[in-house]
Amino acid sequence: MTALVVLVLLAVTGVATYVASEFERNERSDRQRSLAQRAGVVLERTTASPMRQAETISWALSGRERASGDTFDTLARRALPTQPLVSAIALSERVTAGGTRYVTRRQVARGDSARSLASRTVAVAGDDPRAAALRAVERVGVTRATRILPAGTSALAVYSPVLDRQNDVAGAVLTVYDTEAVVGALRRTMPRSVPFTVTMNGRPLPGADDRPAGGITHRVAMAGQPFEIVVGRNGDASGLILAVVGIGLVLTFCLGLLTFQTQRREEWAMKLVDRRLAERDAAEERFSAAFSHAPIGMAVVSLDGDIVQGNAAFAAMIGAERNRLVDKPLADVLVPAERDWVADSLGMLEPGLQRVVHAERRCLHADGHIVWTAVSLTLTRNGTGQPEHLLAQFEDISDRRRYEAHLKHLADHDPLTGLYNRRAFERELDRHLERVRTDGAHGAAIVVDVDHFKQINDLEGHHAGDDLIKAIARGLRQRVRLGDVLARLGGDEFAVLMREGGRAEARHLANVVLDAIREQHIVTSSGRTRAITGSAGIALFDGNEEATGETILVDADLAMYDAKEAGRDRIAEAATAETRQAGTRTRLTWMDRIRDALDDERFVLYAQPIVSLETGDTEQYELLLRMRDEDGEVIPPGAFLSVAERSGLISRIDRWVVERAIDLLAASGAGGPTFEVNLSGSSIGDEVLLELIERRLKETGVCPKRLVFEITETVAVADVPRAQAFAARLNELGCRFALDDFGSGFGSFYYLKHLPFDFLKIDGEFVRDCARDATDRLIISAAVDIARGLGKRTIAEVIEDDGTWQQLRELGVDDGQGFYLGRPEPVEHVIKAHMREAG
């Protein structure tokens, strides 16, 4: 009986050995075939995105006789960091003199090897490996791929024509693949023990294994080149068979023992299975609860890109029902222009090039509106390390994007009129000047200033002035041509960038702008109607190679002041390139007048009181600069300060004001007033000015605390570290600082952190209407809280009535300044009055 059992067991072992060998062979073949197909898909996905990038660069450079190197550099530097498998992108120009050849003009590369690979001249009729592809480009104008072997280095290159017609080929875009990185990407999709090789045109790529025996071959055609992926066997095929034979023999020997232990092991195994199932169910329950109730949108996505499951937040985000999300392609959730991103991301995640892909993408809501989202894609793998599915997370960032857009708008636009501000206008000038140099464009810059605007502000108040500025802005918007740029440079000064046309068109447009100003009227407090006029200056883009956006604006500004000198309500043109070279006086008029005023001591100082809102006592005075002309008439700072800043004379003026202020403080004695002195941004950090202040304070013995330096927060400080050292030194001397126009821009908080201010002067834009406007009161209250938290005092500007004064007191503002509290007067009169009150 025992012999019979042994024979039966041996027979069963033999049959089992045969079945196991057949099963293992079939399983191995299916596995090899699956791995080869998967490697082909990964190869296609990982190379698809670089090919699209090359095509995008090619089309961006098409249509020009000579491809723009700067444009190529910008596109290539933007593309290369997002393509781990690309080692270089190069731009070659087609040259026909002395035989058709391609000369590499530009290249962006990761390493020296890739750079040397791209930097070559290729003759189309030569034997260089790239010549065949370039000849194909010459014939049919299509994207081609070929294999290059310079200096023993293997790579893939993609060529595309710059233009789309056979006879107009201007060059080619070369994309050089890092073949070892390609092979590495494929290796990450293979189990470690499986050998494989990858060939192109029958030649293996570097980094792959030798061609395995008994391998399964999968063929892929990409960019006109045949690729073969050969996957070999996983380990020794005899392992399972030997295991089956061994088990059969052990079963024969241990039959009795196994019979005894069977029931006991079955009971233990069932308990283990129950425990594992319970743990799995608990984990799935936790994931399901977190997934379903997550506050952000989440979706489980198959490797084919279809949604398997989406949570309620995701369905609500795109306005869809949860049950209708199943089997919907994830790409369909995005706007059409961004749908390739899903496939590109899978091409990065599946081979392990990235663990997580983050991006900001636009989702399309069911009702048609755009939802901006921050998207994260994560690839999950099973226990064997094979890709299983994607987990997508969507966070709605529409509010943040709107806020960023609003901040960007505020940074580039005037808050009163909504027009471009000076910063944005100068940027547009520089862009147009580049077009003038490269494409031969024409055009002009027109600067317009409202005549006698200061009198309107002084006599009728800032409300009337602001209303007039807004009305003029509306009129200009209606008349300026589509495509031209309109801006408010500041105060009552507007500017127009005319992008097309010459002198005649510029004069016509300037007349149109002046007509818009002439249509405005203002009713004075006496009931009379007052006509409004303006003066315009024109600066043509006349091909001057040394011109910049700033110099063009200076020319137009100077021409505008020439129009004012000629009688106002008229147009003046800036000097052309020819007359400028001949040295005409038009450009230099105001700069010469400023120099003459400095040399002839024709600058004068006025002082406006700064009053304690609590006690009514005058705390200190702000010094205001004026200039007297040759006839003794006082000229306001708006007429000359902008010219002084652009011409570099502002530093000399600042030094004169500071020295004069210290002398006045010394003359007034120890009981004299405290002065606030305005400094331009270019003077902050001026070593000459710093030396002057130290020397004069030491020579006169003036208490440094009586000298407060004021800087406007909208004035750019070019070198903040240098300004920090400048302010720290003055602070050591005992001088104080005030930050003017606080809240009117976005530099305030940065300056507060890095410069030692003692006073915050709240911009008049928020002060004028604070008695009626809750938003203004909220901003002022916030400024007061910030100042108190930093141990600073607050000063409110432009106080024009009793109601505003009372409201500011309630809000906790410390001091005030404005016509209601005191008008500017010559500083000598102010000192005498102050000394009388003190004595």
Tab-separated table of N, CA, C and O in Angstrom, residues 695-752:
chain	number	residue	atom	x	y	z
A	695	ARG	N	29.240	117.002	8.395
A	695	ARG	CA	30.130	118.159	8.564
A	695	ARG	C	29.361	119.391	9.023
A	695	ARG	O	29.773	120.080	9.968
A	696	ARG	N	28.220	119.684	8.407
A	696	ARG	CA	27.488	120.893	8.750
A	696	ARG	C	26.864	120.801	10.149
A	696	ARG	O	26.783	121.806	10.867
A	697	LEU	N	26.386	119.623	10.541
A	697	LEU	CA	25.853	119.483	11.896
A	697	LEU	C	26.949	119.730	12.937
A	697	LEU	O	26.708	120.350	13.981
A	698	LYS	N	28.145	119.215	12.631
A	698	LYS	CA	29.260	119.408	13.570
A	698	LYS	C	29.687	120.867	13.619
A	698	LYS	O	29.952	121.422	14.694
A	699	GLU	N	29.718	121.526	12.460
A	699	GLU	CA	30.161	122.917	12.407
A	699	GLU	C	29.161	123.872	13.071
A	699	GLU	O	29.546	124.829	13.735
A	700	THR	N	27.863	123.621	12.895
A	700	THR	CA	26.843	124.545	13.409
A	700	THR	C	26.388	124.186	14.815
A	700	THR	O	25.817	125.037	15.521
A	701	GLY	N	26.590	122.955	15.260
A	701	GLY	CA	26.123	122.534	16.576
A	701	GLY	C	24.618	122.349	16.654
A	701	GLY	O	24.048	122.292	17.760
A	702	VAL	N	23.939	122.243	15.523
A	702	VAL	CA	22.482	122.049	15.507
A	702	VAL	C	22.154	120.670	16.055
A	702	VAL	O	22.830	119.675	15.747
A	703	CYS	N	21.092	120.615	16.877
A	703	CYS	CA	20.642	119.318	17.412
A	703	CYS	C	20.104	118.468	16.261
A	703	CYS	O	19.151	118.874	15.585
A	704	PRO	N	20.682	117.290	15.997
A	704	PRO	CA	20.257	116.480	14.848
A	704	PRO	C	18.784	116.071	14.915
A	704	PRO	O	18.169	115.826	13.876
A	705	LYS	N	18.210	116.019	16.118
A	705	LYS	CA	16.816	115.605	16.247
A	705	LYS	C	15.871	116.592	15.590
A	705	LYS	O	14.741	116.248	15.237
A	706	ARG	N	16.325	117.853	15.401
A	706	ARG	CA	15.487	118.870	14.770
A	706	ARG	C	15.485	118.749	13.243
A	706	ARG	O	14.827	119.524	12.561
A	707	LEU	N	16.208	117.744	12.718
A	707	LEU	CA	16.300	117.549	11.271
A	707	LEU	C	15.663	116.195	10.921
A	707	LEU	O	16.165	115.141	11.318
A	708	VAL	N	14.530	116.254	10.215
A	708	VAL	CA	13.791	115.043	9.828
A	708	VAL	C	13.885	114.913	8.312
A	708	VAL	O	13.496	115.830	7.573
A	709	PHE	N	14.402	113.781	7.850
A	709	PHE	CA	14.509	113.540	6.406
A	709	PHE	C	13.289	112.744	5.941
A	709	PHE	O	12.946	111.713	6.527
A	710	GLU	N	12.686	113.239	4.877
A	710	GLU	CA	11.428	112.660	4.395
A	710	GLU	C	11.644	112.057	3.016
A	710	GLU	O	12.234	112.668	2.137
A	711	ILE	N	11.168	110.816	2.842
A	711	ILE	CA	11.239	110.154	1.544
A	711	ILE	C	9.852	109.663	1.174
A	711	ILE	O	9.129	109.115	2.002
A	712	THR	N	9.466	109.903	-0.087
A	712	THR	CA	8.158	109.455	-0.580
A	712	THR	C	8.230	107.975	-0.880
A	712	THR	O	9.167	107.518	-1.536
A	713	GLU	N	7.214	107.215	-0.412
A	713	GLU	CA	7.306	105.753	-0.577
A	713	GLU	C	7.153	105.314	-2.021
A	713	GLU	O	7.538	104.219	-2.391
A	714	THR	N	6.602	106.161	-2.876
A	714	THR	CA	6.478	105.798	-4.285
A	714	THR	C	7.754	106.084	-5.059
A	714	THR	O	7.853	105.771	-6.230
A	715	VAL	N	8.761	106.746	-4.400
A	715	VAL	CA	10.046	106.990	-5.050
A	715	VAL	C	10.906	105.743	-4.901
A	715	VAL	O	11.101	105.230	-3.809
A	716	ALA	N	11.400	105.205	-6.018
A	716	ALA	CA	12.178	103.963	-5.969
A	716	ALA	C	13.545	104.209	-5.354
A	716	ALA	O	14.253	105.141	-5.706
A	717	VAL	N	13.907	103.409	-4.394
A	717	VAL	CA	15.259	103.435	-3.842
A	717	VAL	C	16.069	102.399	-4.606
A	717	VAL	O	15.781	101.204	-4.553
A	718	ALA	N	17.058	102.850	-5.364
A	718	ALA	CA	17.754	101.968	-6.294
A	718	ALA	C	18.580	100.912	-5.596
A	718	ALA	O	18.697	99.799	-6.065
A	719	ASP	N	19.196	101.262	-4.460
A	719	ASP	CA	20.112	100.342	-3.777
A	719	ASP	C	19.733	100.318	-2.296
A	719	ASP	O	20.212	101.129	-1.502
A	720	VAL	N	18.865	99.375	-1.921
A	720	VAL	CA	18.343	99.345	-0.556
A	720	VAL	C	19.446	99.078	0.465
A	720	VAL	O	19.484	99.733	1.513
A	721	PRO	N	20.380	98.145	0.255
A	721	PRO	CA	21.457	97.980	1.251
A	721	PRO	C	22.254	99.259	1.470
A	721	PRO	O	22.613	99.596	2.600
A	722	ARG	N	22.537	99.982	0.388
A	722	ARG	CA	23.262	101.244	0.536
A	722	ARG	C	22.405	102.259	1.287
A	722	ARG	O	22.903	103.023	2.119
A	723	ALA	N	21.096	102.275	0.992
A	723	ALA	CA	20.192	103.183	1.698
A	723	ALA	C	20.122	102.836	3.178
A	723	ALA	O	20.013	103.732	4.029
A	724	GLN	N	20.161	101.537	3.498
A	724	GLN	CA	20.155	101.128	4.906
A	724	GLN	C	21.366	101.696	5.641
A	724	GLN	O	21.240	102.212	6.760
A	725	ALA	N	22.529	101.593	5.009
A	725	ALA	CA	23.744	102.124	5.643
A	725	ALA	C	23.650	103.634	5.808
A	725	ALA	O	24.051	104.202	6.842
A	726	PHE	N	23.102	104.317	4.789
A	726	PHE	CA	22.927	105.771	4.841
A	726	PHE	C	22.013	106.160	5.998
A	726	PHE	O	22.336	107.035	6.819
A	727	ALA	N	20.836	105.496	6.084
A	727	ALA	CA	19.871	105.821	7.131
A	727	ALA	C	20.410	105.465	8.514
A	727	ALA	O	20.179	106.196	9.493
A	728	ALA	N	21.126	104.346	8.613
A	728	ALA	CA	21.672	103.947	9.911
A	728	ALA	C	22.684	104.970	10.420
A	728	ALA	O	22.721	105.291	11.612
A	729	ARG	N	23.505	105.516	9.488
A	729	ARG	CA	24.495	106.506	9.906
A	729	ARG	C	23.819	107.794	10.394
A	729	ARG	O	24.188	108.354	11.430
A	730	LEU	N	22.782	108.266	9.661
A	730	LEU	CA	22.061	109.465	10.091
A	730	LEU	C	21.323	109.216	11.401
A	730	LEU	O	21.203	110.105	12.236
A	731	ASN	N	20.832	107.980	11.559
A	731	ASN	CA	20.158	107.638	12.804
A	731	ASN	C	21.130	107.673	13.976
A	731	ASN	O	20.787	108.102	15.079
A	732	GLU	N	22.372	107.247	13.721
A	732	GLU	CA	23.398	107.319	14.773
A	732	GLU	C	23.710	108.768	15.145
A	732	GLU	O	23.994	109.086	16.305
A	733	LEU	N	23.644	109.649	14.139
A	733	LEU	CA	23.891	111.061	14.410
A	733	LEU	C	22.768	111.696	15.226
A	733	LEU	O	22.958	112.742	15.836
A	734	GLY	N	21.571	111.077	15.192
A	734	GLY	CA	20.435	111.612	15.922
A	734	GLY	C	19.347	112.171	15.038
A	734	GLY	O	18.320	112.656	15.542
A	735	CYS	N	19.527	112.145	13.703
A	735	CYS	CA	18.488	112.620	12.782
A	735	CYS	C	17.342	111.616	12.743
A	735	CYS	O	17.488	110.441	13.098
A	736	ARG	N	16.201	112.095	12.263
A	736	ARG	CA	15.012	111.241	12.177
A	736	ARG	C	14.525	111.153	10.732
A	736	ARG	O	14.920	111.940	9.881
A	737	PHE	N	13.605	110.163	10.481
A	737	PHE	CA	13.101	109.921	9.130
A	737	PHE	C	11.576	109.895	9.139
A	737	PHE	O	10.948	109.454	10.110
A	738	ALA	N	10.988	110.360	8.009
A	738	ALA	CA	9.544	110.285	7.799
A	738	ALA	C	9.290	109.602	6.461
A	738	ALA	O	9.979	109.865	5.471
A	739	LEU	N	8.292	108.702	6.437
A	739	LEU	CA	7.891	108.012	5.204
A	739	LEU	C	6.654	108.700	4.664
A	739	LEU	O	5.573	108.602	5.231
A	740	ASP	N	6.794	109.412	3.542
A	740	ASP	CA	5.707	110.212	2.980
A	740	ASP	C	4.814	109.357	2.092
A	740	ASP	O	5.228	108.317	1.579
A	741	ASP	N	3.554	109.822	1.900
A	741	ASP	CA	2.573	109.163	1.021
A	741	ASP	C	2.373	107.705	1.397
A	741	ASP	O	2.223	106.834	0.528
A	742	PHE	N	2.359	107.403	2.697
A	742	PHE	CA	2.227	106.010	3.135
A	742	PHE	C	0.898	105.434	2.642
A	742	PHE	O	-0.163	106.010	2.845
A	743	GLY	N	0.972	104.265	1.970
A	743	GLY	CA	-0.227	103.586	1.488
A	743	GLY	C	-0.506	103.787	0.025
A	743	GLY	O	-1.359	103.100	-0.546
A	744	SER	N	0.220	104.713	-0.648
A	744	SER	CA	-0.083	104.993	-2.049
A	744	SER	C	0.542	103.977	-2.992
A	744	SER	O	0.205	103.918	-4.159
A	745	GLY	N	1.472	103.180	-2.519
A	745	GLY	CA	2.111	102.166	-3.346
A	745	GLY	C	2.308	100.898	-2.552
A	745	GLY	O	1.679	100.688	-1.517
A	746	PHE	N	3.226	100.033	-3.030
A	746	PHE	CA	3.435	98.742	-2.376
A	746	PHE	C	4.835	98.605	-1.793
A	746	PHE	O	5.236	97.542	-1.374
A	747	GLY	N	5.606	99.745	-1.771
A	747	GLY	CA	6.936	99.679	-1.182
A	747	GLY	C	6.958	100.031	0.282
A	747	GLY	O	7.977	99.868	0.951
A	748	SER	N	5.822	100.532	0.830
A	748	SER	CA	5.806	101.043	2.202
A	748	SER	C	6.307	100.024	3.209
A	748	SER	O	7.197	100.309	4.014
A	749	PHE	N	5.729	98.833	3.182
A	749	PHE	CA	6.041	97.837	4.204
A	749	PHE	C	7.475	97.335	4.063
A	749	PHE	O	8.142	97.038	5.050
A	750	TYR	N	7.965	97.258	2.826
A	750	TYR	CA	9.348	96.848	2.627
A	750	TYR	C	10.286	97.887	3.231
A	750	TYR	O	11.248	97.550	3.924
A	751	TYR	N	10.008	99.196	2.981
A	751	TYR	CA	10.840	100.249	3.538
A	751	TYR	C	10.749	100.280	5.064
A	751	TYR	O	11.731	100.532	5.753
A	752	LEU	N	9.534	100.052	5.592
A	752	LEU	CA	9.369	100.050	7.045
A	752	LEU	C	10.259	98.996	7.704
A	752	LEU	O	10.786	99.192	8.789
